[in-house]
Coordinates of C-alpha atoms and ligand atoms in Angstrom, one line a residue:
M23 CA 27.1 70.8 117.3
K24 CA 24.8 73.9 117.4
T25 CA 25.7 77.0 115.5
Y26 CA 24.2 80.2 116.9
G27 CA 23.6 83.3 114.8
H28 CA 23.6 86.9 115.9
F29 CA 20.2 88.0 117.3
I30 CA 19.0 90.8 115.0
H31 CA 15.5 92.1 114.6
G32 CA 13.9 89.3 116.6
Q33 CA 15.7 86.4 115.0
E34 CA 18.9 84.4 114.8
T35 CA 20.9 85.7 111.9
P36 CA 24.1 84.2 110.5
A37 CA 27.2 86.3 109.9
K38 CA 27.2 88.0 106.5
R39 CA 30.5 86.4 105.8
G40 CA 29.3 83.1 107.1
E41 CA 32.2 82.8 109.5
T42 CA 31.8 81.4 113.0
F43 CA 34.1 80.9 116.1
P44 CA 33.9 78.3 118.8
S45 CA 32.6 78.9 122.3
I46 CA 34.8 76.8 124.6
A47 CA 34.0 75.4 128.1
P48 CA 36.9 76.6 130.4
V49 CA 36.3 73.6 132.6
N50 CA 37.3 71.0 130.0
G51 CA 38.1 72.7 126.7
E52 CA 35.0 71.2 125.1
I53 CA 33.4 73.1 122.2
L54 CA 29.9 74.0 123.3
G55 CA 28.8 75.5 120.0
Y56 CA 29.7 78.0 117.4
A57 CA 28.8 81.7 117.4
A58 CA 28.5 84.0 114.4
R59 CA 31.7 86.0 113.8
G60 CA 30.5 89.5 113.4
T61 CA 32.1 92.2 111.2
E62 CA 31.1 95.6 109.9
A63 CA 28.5 94.2 107.5
D64 CA 26.7 92.6 110.4
V65 CA 26.9 95.8 112.4
E66 CA 25.2 97.7 109.6
V67 CA 22.2 95.3 109.8
A68 CA 22.1 95.5 113.6
V69 CA 22.2 99.3 113.6
S70 CA 19.4 99.6 111.1
S71 CA 17.3 97.2 113.1
A72 CA 18.0 99.1 116.3
R73 CA 17.1 102.4 114.7
A74 CA 13.7 101.0 113.7
G75 CA 13.4 99.4 117.2
F76 CA 14.2 102.7 118.9
T77 CA 11.6 104.6 116.9
Y78 CA 8.9 102.1 117.9
W79 CA 10.0 101.5 121.5
S80 CA 10.5 105.1 122.4
S81 CA 7.0 106.0 121.1
L82 CA 5.3 103.5 123.4
P83 CA 3.5 104.7 126.6
P84 CA 5.7 104.1 129.6
T85 CA 3.2 101.7 131.1
Q86 CA 3.7 99.4 128.1
R87 CA 7.5 99.4 128.4
E88 CA 7.1 98.8 132.1
R89 CA 4.8 95.8 131.4
T90 CA 7.1 94.3 128.8
L91 CA 10.2 94.6 131.1
L92 CA 8.2 92.9 133.9
E93 CA 7.3 90.1 131.5
C94 CA 10.9 89.8 130.5
A95 CA 11.8 89.3 134.2
E96 CA 9.2 86.6 134.6
A97 CA 10.5 84.9 131.4
V98 CA 14.1 84.9 132.8
E99 CA 12.8 83.1 135.9
V100 CA 10.7 80.6 134.0
N101 CA 13.8 79.8 131.7
H102 CA 16.1 79.5 134.7
N103 CA 17.5 76.1 133.7
R104 CA 18.1 77.1 130.1
L105 CA 20.3 80.0 131.3
L106 CA 21.9 78.1 134.2
D107 CA 23.5 75.3 132.1
L108 CA 25.0 77.8 129.6
L109 CA 26.3 80.0 132.4
I110 CA 28.1 77.0 134.1
D111 CA 29.5 75.6 130.9
E112 CA 30.4 78.7 129.0
S113 CA 31.8 80.9 131.8
G114 CA 33.0 78.2 134.2
S115 CA 30.6 79.5 136.9
T116 CA 29.7 77.3 139.9
I117 CA 26.0 76.5 140.2
V118 CA 25.7 78.9 143.1
K119 CA 27.2 81.8 141.2
A120 CA 25.1 80.9 138.1
R121 CA 21.9 80.8 140.1
Y122 CA 22.8 84.2 141.6
E123 CA 23.3 85.6 138.1
V124 CA 19.9 84.4 136.9
L125 CA 18.1 85.8 140.0
Y126 CA 20.0 89.1 139.7
T127 CA 19.0 89.3 136.0
A128 CA 15.3 89.0 136.8
S129 CA 15.7 91.6 139.6
V130 CA 17.5 94.1 137.4
L131 CA 14.8 93.9 134.8
R132 CA 12.2 94.6 137.5
A133 CA 14.2 97.5 138.8
A134 CA 14.4 98.9 135.3
A135 CA 10.7 98.5 134.8
G136 CA 10.2 100.6 138.0
E137 CA 12.4 103.4 136.6
V138 CA 10.3 103.7 133.4
R139 CA 7.8 105.9 135.2
R140 CA 10.4 108.1 136.8
L141 CA 11.7 109.9 133.7
Y142 CA 11.0 113.2 135.5
G143 CA 11.8 116.6 134.0
D144 CA 11.7 120.1 135.6
T145 CA 10.2 123.5 135.2
L146 CA 12.6 126.3 136.0
P147 CA 12.3 129.6 137.6
N148 CA 13.8 132.1 135.2
E149 CA 14.9 135.6 134.6
K150 CA 12.2 136.5 132.1
P151 CA 8.8 137.1 133.6
H152 CA 7.0 135.9 130.4
R153 CA 9.0 132.8 129.7
L154 CA 7.9 129.3 130.7
S155 CA 11.0 127.1 131.0
M156 CA 10.9 123.3 131.0
V157 CA 13.5 120.5 131.0
V158 CA 12.4 117.2 129.5
R159 CA 14.3 113.9 129.4
E160 CA 14.6 111.9 126.2
P161 CA 16.3 108.6 125.5
V162 CA 19.7 109.1 123.7
G163 CA 18.7 106.6 121.0
V164 CA 20.7 103.4 120.2
V165 CA 23.0 102.3 122.9
V166 CA 25.8 99.8 122.4
V167 CA 26.6 97.5 125.3
I168 CA 30.0 95.8 125.3
S169 CA 30.2 93.3 128.1
P170 CA 32.9 91.2 129.8
F171 CA 33.1 87.4 130.3
N172 CA 33.1 87.2 134.1
A173 CA 29.4 87.8 134.9
P174 CA 28.2 87.3 131.3
L175 CA 24.5 87.4 132.1
A176 CA 24.1 89.6 135.1
L177 CA 26.3 92.4 133.7
L178 CA 24.8 92.2 130.3
A179 CA 21.3 92.4 131.8
K180 CA 22.2 95.4 134.0
M181 CA 23.9 97.3 131.2
T182 CA 20.9 96.6 128.9
A183 CA 17.8 96.8 131.2
F184 CA 18.2 100.4 132.3
P185 CA 18.9 102.0 128.9
L186 CA 15.8 100.0 127.6
G187 CA 13.8 101.3 130.5
A188 CA 14.7 104.9 129.5
G189 CA 13.3 104.1 126.0
N190 CA 16.6 103.4 124.1
A191 CA 17.2 100.4 121.8
V192 CA 20.3 98.3 122.6
I193 CA 22.9 96.4 120.5
A194 CA 25.0 94.2 122.7
K195 CA 28.5 92.9 121.8
P196 CA 29.2 90.3 124.5
S197 CA 32.7 88.9 125.3
E198 CA 34.0 86.5 122.6
E199 CA 34.5 84.0 125.6
T200 CA 30.7 84.0 126.3
P201 CA 28.7 84.7 123.2
L202 CA 26.1 82.0 123.5
I203 CA 24.6 83.1 126.8
A204 CA 24.0 86.5 125.3
V205 CA 22.1 85.1 122.3
E206 CA 20.0 82.9 124.6
F207 CA 19.1 85.8 126.8
A208 CA 18.0 87.9 123.8
K209 CA 15.8 85.0 122.6
I210 CA 14.2 84.8 126.0
L211 CA 13.4 88.5 126.1
H212 CA 12.0 88.4 122.5
E213 CA 9.8 85.4 123.4
A214 CA 8.6 87.4 126.4
G215 CA 7.4 90.2 124.1
L216 CA 10.3 92.6 123.7
P217 CA 9.7 94.0 120.1
A218 CA 12.0 93.2 117.3
G219 CA 15.0 95.5 117.0
V220 CA 14.8 96.8 120.6
F221 CA 17.5 94.4 121.8
N222 CA 20.0 93.0 119.3
V223 CA 23.1 90.9 119.9
V224 CA 26.1 90.8 117.6
T225 CA 28.8 88.3 118.5
G226 CA 32.5 88.5 117.7
F227 CA 35.8 90.0 118.6
G228 CA 36.6 93.5 119.8
P229 CA 38.5 95.0 116.9
E230 CA 36.4 93.5 114.0
C231 CA 33.0 93.6 115.6
G232 CA 33.1 96.0 118.6
E233 CA 35.0 98.9 116.9
P234 CA 32.6 99.2 113.9
L235 CA 29.8 99.6 116.5
L236 CA 31.7 102.3 118.3
K237 CA 32.4 104.2 115.1
H238 CA 28.9 103.9 113.7
P239 CA 27.1 107.3 113.3
G240 CA 23.7 105.5 114.0
V241 CA 24.9 104.7 117.5
N242 CA 24.3 107.3 120.2
G243 CA 25.6 105.8 123.4
V244 CA 28.1 103.2 124.7
A245 CA 28.0 101.3 127.9
F246 CA 31.3 99.4 128.3
T247 CA 32.4 97.0 131.1
G248 CA 35.8 95.5 130.8
S249 CA 39.5 96.1 131.4
T250 CA 40.9 99.5 131.8
A251 CA 43.2 99.0 128.7
T252 CA 40.2 98.2 126.5
G253 CA 38.1 100.9 128.1
I254 CA 40.7 103.5 127.1
R255 CA 40.6 102.3 123.5
V256 CA 36.8 102.2 123.5
G257 CA 36.7 105.8 124.8
Q258 CA 39.1 107.1 122.2
I259 CA 37.0 105.7 119.4
A260 CA 33.6 106.6 120.8
I261 CA 34.5 110.2 121.5
Q262 CA 35.2 110.8 117.8
T263 CA 31.5 110.7 117.2
M264 CA 30.5 112.1 120.6
K265 CA 28.7 109.1 121.9
R266 CA 27.3 109.2 125.5
L267 CA 29.9 107.1 127.3
Q268 CA 29.9 105.0 130.4
L269 CA 33.0 103.0 131.3
E270 CA 33.1 100.4 134.1
L271 CA 36.7 99.1 134.3
G272 CA 39.1 97.3 136.5
G273 CA 39.9 97.4 140.2
K274 CA 42.5 96.4 142.8
N275 CA 40.2 96.6 145.7
P276 CA 41.2 97.2 149.3
L277 CA 39.6 95.4 152.3
L278 CA 40.5 97.0 155.6
V279 CA 40.4 94.8 158.7
L280 CA 40.4 96.9 161.9
S281 CA 41.9 95.7 165.1
D282 CA 38.6 95.4 167.0
M283 CA 37.5 92.5 164.7
D284 CA 37.7 88.8 165.6
M285 CA 40.4 87.7 163.1
A286 CA 38.9 84.3 162.4
E287 CA 35.5 85.9 161.5
A288 CA 37.2 88.6 159.4
A289 CA 39.1 85.8 157.5
E290 CA 35.8 84.0 156.7
I291 CA 34.3 87.2 155.2
A292 CA 37.6 88.2 153.4
A293 CA 37.7 84.7 151.8
I294 CA 34.3 85.4 150.1
G295 CA 35.6 88.8 148.9
A296 CA 38.9 87.4 147.5
F297 CA 37.9 83.9 146.2
T298 CA 34.4 84.1 144.8
H299 CA 34.5 83.1 141.1
G300 CA 38.2 82.5 141.5
G301 CA 38.8 86.2 142.0
Q302 CA 37.5 87.0 138.5
I303 CA 35.3 89.8 139.8
C304 CA 36.1 93.5 139.3
M305 CA 35.3 94.2 142.9
S306 CA 37.3 91.3 144.4
S307 CA 39.0 92.0 147.7
S308 CA 42.5 91.6 146.4
R309 CA 44.5 93.9 148.7
I310 CA 43.8 93.2 152.4
I311 CA 45.1 95.7 154.8
V312 CA 45.1 94.6 158.5
E313 CA 45.6 96.9 161.5
A314 CA 48.6 96.0 163.6
P315 CA 49.4 93.8 165.5
H316 CA 47.0 91.3 163.8
G317 CA 48.5 91.1 160.3
L318 CA 50.0 87.6 160.5
A319 CA 47.2 86.2 162.7
F320 CA 44.7 87.3 160.1
A321 CA 46.8 86.1 157.2
N322 CA 47.2 82.6 158.8
A323 CA 43.4 82.5 159.5
L324 CA 42.7 83.4 155.8
A325 CA 45.3 80.8 154.6
N326 CA 43.5 78.1 156.7
K327 CA 40.2 79.0 155.3
A328 CA 41.6 79.1 151.7
A329 CA 43.3 75.7 152.1
S330 CA 39.9 74.3 153.2
L331 CA 38.0 75.4 150.0
Y332 CA 36.5 72.6 148.0
L333 CA 37.3 72.9 144.2
G334 CA 35.3 70.2 142.6
D335 CA 32.6 69.8 140.0
L336 CA 30.9 73.1 139.0
R337 CA 27.5 71.5 139.7
D338 CA 28.4 70.5 143.2
E339 CA 27.0 73.0 145.7
R340 CA 30.2 72.7 147.8
T341 CA 32.5 73.9 145.0
A342 CA 33.9 77.3 145.9
Y343 CA 35.0 78.3 142.4
G344 CA 35.9 76.9 139.0
P345 CA 38.4 77.5 136.3
L346 CA 39.9 80.8 135.1
I347 CA 38.4 81.7 131.7
N348 CA 41.4 80.8 129.5
Q349 CA 45.1 80.0 129.3
R350 CA 46.0 83.7 129.0
A351 CA 44.3 84.4 132.3
L352 CA 46.0 81.5 134.0
A353 CA 49.4 82.7 132.7
K354 CA 48.8 86.2 134.2
V355 CA 47.9 84.8 137.6
I356 CA 51.0 82.6 137.6
R357 CA 53.2 85.5 136.5
H358 CA 51.8 87.8 139.3
V359 CA 52.2 85.1 142.0
Q360 CA 55.8 84.5 140.9
A361 CA 56.6 88.2 140.9
A362 CA 55.2 88.5 144.5
R363 CA 57.2 85.5 145.6
E364 CA 60.4 86.6 144.0
S365 CA 60.2 90.1 145.5
G366 CA 59.8 88.7 149.1
G367 CA 56.1 88.0 149.5
Q368 CA 55.4 85.0 151.7
I369 CA 53.1 82.4 150.1
L370 CA 51.1 81.1 153.1
T371 CA 49.0 78.7 151.0
G372 CA 48.4 78.0 147.3
G373 CA 50.6 79.5 144.7
D374 CA 50.2 76.9 142.0
V375 CA 47.7 75.4 139.6
H376 CA 45.1 73.1 141.2
H377 CA 44.0 71.3 138.1
G378 CA 43.3 72.4 134.5
L379 CA 42.6 76.2 134.5
V380 CA 41.8 76.1 138.3
F381 CA 44.3 78.0 140.4
Q382 CA 44.8 77.2 144.1
P383 CA 43.4 79.8 146.5
T384 CA 46.5 81.7 147.4
V385 CA 47.4 84.0 150.3
V386 CA 50.5 86.1 150.0
Y387 CA 51.7 87.8 153.2
N388 CA 53.6 91.0 153.2
P389 CA 54.3 91.4 149.5
P390 CA 56.2 94.6 148.5
R391 CA 53.7 97.3 147.8
L392 CA 54.8 97.8 144.2
G393 CA 55.1 95.8 141.1
E394 CA 52.5 94.1 138.9
C395 CA 51.0 91.8 141.6
W396 CA 50.3 94.7 143.9
E397 CA 49.5 97.4 141.3
E398 CA 47.6 95.5 138.6
E399 CA 44.5 93.5 138.5
T400 CA 45.3 89.8 138.9
F401 CA 41.8 88.6 138.2
G402 CA 42.6 85.3 140.0
P403 CA 42.2 83.7 143.5
V404 CA 45.1 85.6 145.0
A405 CA 44.7 87.6 148.3
L406 CA 47.6 90.0 149.2
V407 CA 47.7 90.7 152.9
T408 CA 49.7 93.5 154.4
E409 CA 49.8 95.1 157.9
A410 CA 49.6 98.8 158.8
A411 CA 50.3 100.5 162.0
S412 CA 47.3 102.8 162.2
L413 CA 44.0 103.6 160.5
E414 CA 45.6 106.6 158.8
E415 CA 48.2 104.3 157.3
M416 CA 45.6 101.8 156.2
I417 CA 43.7 104.5 154.3
T418 CA 46.9 105.8 152.7
I419 CA 47.7 102.2 151.5
A420 CA 44.1 101.8 150.3
N421 CA 44.4 104.9 148.2
E422 CA 47.8 103.9 146.8
S423 CA 46.2 102.7 143.6
Q424 CA 45.4 103.9 140.1
Y425 CA 42.0 102.2 140.6
G426 CA 39.1 103.2 142.8
L427 CA 36.3 100.8 142.3
S428 CA 35.2 99.3 145.6
A429 CA 36.4 98.8 149.1
G430 CA 35.3 96.9 152.2
I431 CA 35.9 97.7 155.9
L432 CA 35.6 95.1 158.6
T433 CA 35.0 96.7 162.0
N434 CA 32.3 97.0 164.7
D435 CA 33.4 100.5 165.4
L436 CA 31.1 102.7 163.4
K437 CA 32.9 105.9 164.0
R438 CA 36.3 104.7 162.8
G439 CA 34.6 102.7 160.0
L440 CA 32.6 105.6 158.7
S441 CA 35.5 108.0 159.0
A442 CA 37.6 105.6 156.8
A443 CA 34.7 105.2 154.4
R444 CA 34.7 108.9 153.7
Q445 CA 38.4 109.0 153.1
I446 CA 38.8 106.1 150.7
R447 CA 38.7 107.1 147.1
C448 CA 36.4 104.5 145.6
G449 CA 33.0 104.4 143.9
A450 CA 31.7 102.2 146.7
V451 CA 32.8 101.5 150.3
H452 CA 31.0 98.6 152.2
L453 CA 31.2 98.7 155.9
G454 CA 30.9 95.5 157.8
T455 CA 31.6 93.3 154.8
H456 CA 33.9 92.7 151.8
S457 CA 34.3 94.8 148.7
F458 CA 32.2 92.6 146.3
Q459 CA 28.6 93.9 146.6
S460 CA 26.0 94.5 144.1
D461 CA 22.5 96.0 144.0
P462 CA 20.4 96.9 140.9
M463 CA 19.5 100.3 142.4
A464 CA 23.0 101.3 143.5
P465 CA 25.4 103.4 141.4
I466 CA 28.2 101.1 140.3
G467 CA 31.3 102.7 138.9
G468 CA 34.7 104.0 139.9
Y469 CA 37.1 106.7 140.6
G470 CA 40.4 107.1 138.7
M471 CA 41.2 104.4 136.2
S472 CA 38.2 102.4 137.3
G473 CA 36.0 104.3 134.9
I474 CA 33.6 107.1 134.1
G475 CA 29.9 107.3 135.0
R476 CA 27.7 105.1 137.1
S477 CA 25.2 102.4 136.2
G478 CA 22.3 101.1 138.1
G479 CA 18.8 102.4 139.0
K480 CA 18.2 106.1 138.4
Y481 CA 21.9 106.7 137.7
S482 CA 21.8 104.6 134.5
I483 CA 18.6 106.4 133.5
E484 CA 20.2 109.7 134.0
H485 CA 23.2 108.6 132.0
F486 CA 21.3 107.3 129.0
T487 CA 18.9 110.2 128.6
E488 CA 19.4 113.5 127.0
L489 CA 18.2 116.7 128.8
K490 CA 16.3 119.1 126.5
W491 CA 15.5 122.7 127.5
I492 CA 12.2 123.8 126.1
S493 CA 11.0 127.4 126.6
V494 CA 7.8 129.1 125.6
E495 CA 7.8 132.9 125.2
L496 CA 4.4 134.0 126.6
G497 CA 5.0 137.7 126.1
E498 CA 6.8 139.7 123.5
T499 CA 10.2 138.8 122.2
P500 CA 12.5 141.7 123.1
R501 CA 13.7 143.5 120.0
P502 CA 16.9 145.4 120.7
F503 CA 17.4 146.3 117.0
Ligands
NAD20 P1 38.1 93.0 128.1 O1 38.5 94.4 128.2 O2 39.1 92.0 127.6 O3 36.9 92.8 127.2 C1 35.6 93.4 127.5 C2 34.8 93.5 126.2 O4 35.4 94.4 125.3 C3 34.7 92.2 125.4 O5 33.3 92.1 124.9 C4 35.6 92.4 124.3 O6 35.3 91.6 123.1 C5 35.5 93.8 124.0 N1 36.6 94.5 123.3 C6 37.9 94.1 123.3 N2 38.6 94.9 122.5 C7 37.7 95.8 122.0 C8 37.9 96.9 121.0 N3 39.0 97.2 120.5 N4 36.7 97.6 120.7 C9 35.6 97.2 121.2 N5 35.4 96.2 122.1 C10 36.5 95.5 122.5 O7 37.6 92.5 129.5 P2 37.3 91.0 130.0 O8 38.6 90.3 130.1 O9 36.2 90.4 129.2 O10 36.7 91.3 131.5 C11 37.5 91.5 132.6 C12 37.7 92.9 132.9 O11 36.4 93.6 133.1 C13 38.4 93.1 134.2 O12 39.3 94.2 134.1 C14 37.3 93.5 135.2 O13 37.8 94.3 136.3 C15 36.4 94.3 134.3 N6 35.1 94.4 134.9 C16 34.7 95.6 135.4 C17 33.4 95.7 136.1 C18 32.9 97.0 136.7 O14 31.7 97.0 137.0 N7 33.7 98.0 136.8 C19 32.6 94.5 136.1 C20 33.1 93.3 135.5 C21 34.3 93.3 134.9

């Protein structure tokens, strides 16, 4: 059985204490390998490597950073199969989702390479006739990236590539559920020419490995993607040392189905939004709001589609989704469905375990609009469908959430659709499709409890650079005394 180290300063490095923890395949409980169990001592080594990496990387001409990131993208594509197998086994992804993650990773690295040349500054008009005023952009320094389990490669890559493009060094702390894929990714980037220390990975658990990173004075920025509860804790710690902070958190995303839609077609699209990766996606279309009088017709069409999904081998192209990540996640889904059922929601299909950690695709019609199933993230294949009398009421229901990550609107009526898009309080609204959309150049992030800041393209670059005002006095300094 293979034991993986951290990836520090260009090589695999065992934990200082020599401890490891297993990486377990959610599909069958098999141990895939052991990862280094990081603690404060490992964090010390990683930070000193990243500080050295930052000094070197930030001094390189942009063209060199650009070329290296392009070579990294190439290497990800060449090593497609190396990443694909780990993604399927470690995160329970289907082959289709795993393939998407690898392609997205290459594309995000290319997008970051493109941003390297766009670190623009400004010259400012100013009050003093003899002052030249400039604003320059500089990398913040060492950025810690703490990533979740659900898209363990694509999200890690997105959170890492743009800070690197801006000239920062990165230390990643991946989810304890998916440590191996992160180490493999780091190895591939290093083999492609990313210099030692520029991208380090320490593996381990939040409190004992993540928190020392958040507290370390040698770390300047934090990009966190995960649950809102953890994000709050991360923010509380990171603010003590004034780290640049980006938080991408949970969602309970509305999908609006307007009355002009063909309900069978709407159900096909909604099923992708609700059931991709078994609903373990922050932008899943989990609350579906249908304009009257089509609520039940839509819900029945979605239930038919859901009941037809094939849940087989992860390497079978037909498989819609695989297992939830662990027993705790399954218990939460069961609890939410039970709460919806007990409070009067009608389970049109599903509602139970399919096999192992795989939960049946579930459609609940008319659940009460309160309680944990409606208000909290379920992170499972559960679509809640409710009917509303008017577009105004649909928007009110959409906005009845502590979250504000992403929304979808299904309509062919551009005027009504765009008007709703402007009124929904979310970081993204997608017209003509479901709520789960991604693009390396788009600003991803949320309103309310869905987070702070935006990642992607120039928005990440802005976030992970400092602005410095430099002025030159070309005349005489005024001497009032
Ligand atoms: P999680 O919050 O349990 O863990 C996320 C990461 O935080 C992991 O690496 C974990 O080890 C680490 N962590 C936990 N406690 C910590 C601590 N005290 N200090 C430092 N680090 C700590 O989330 P998860 O279960 O891995 O992922 C699912 C969540 O992520 C969902 O809520 C989902 O909505 C969210 N998510 C959001 C986005 C987005 O773009 N907004 C994208 C994907 C996932």
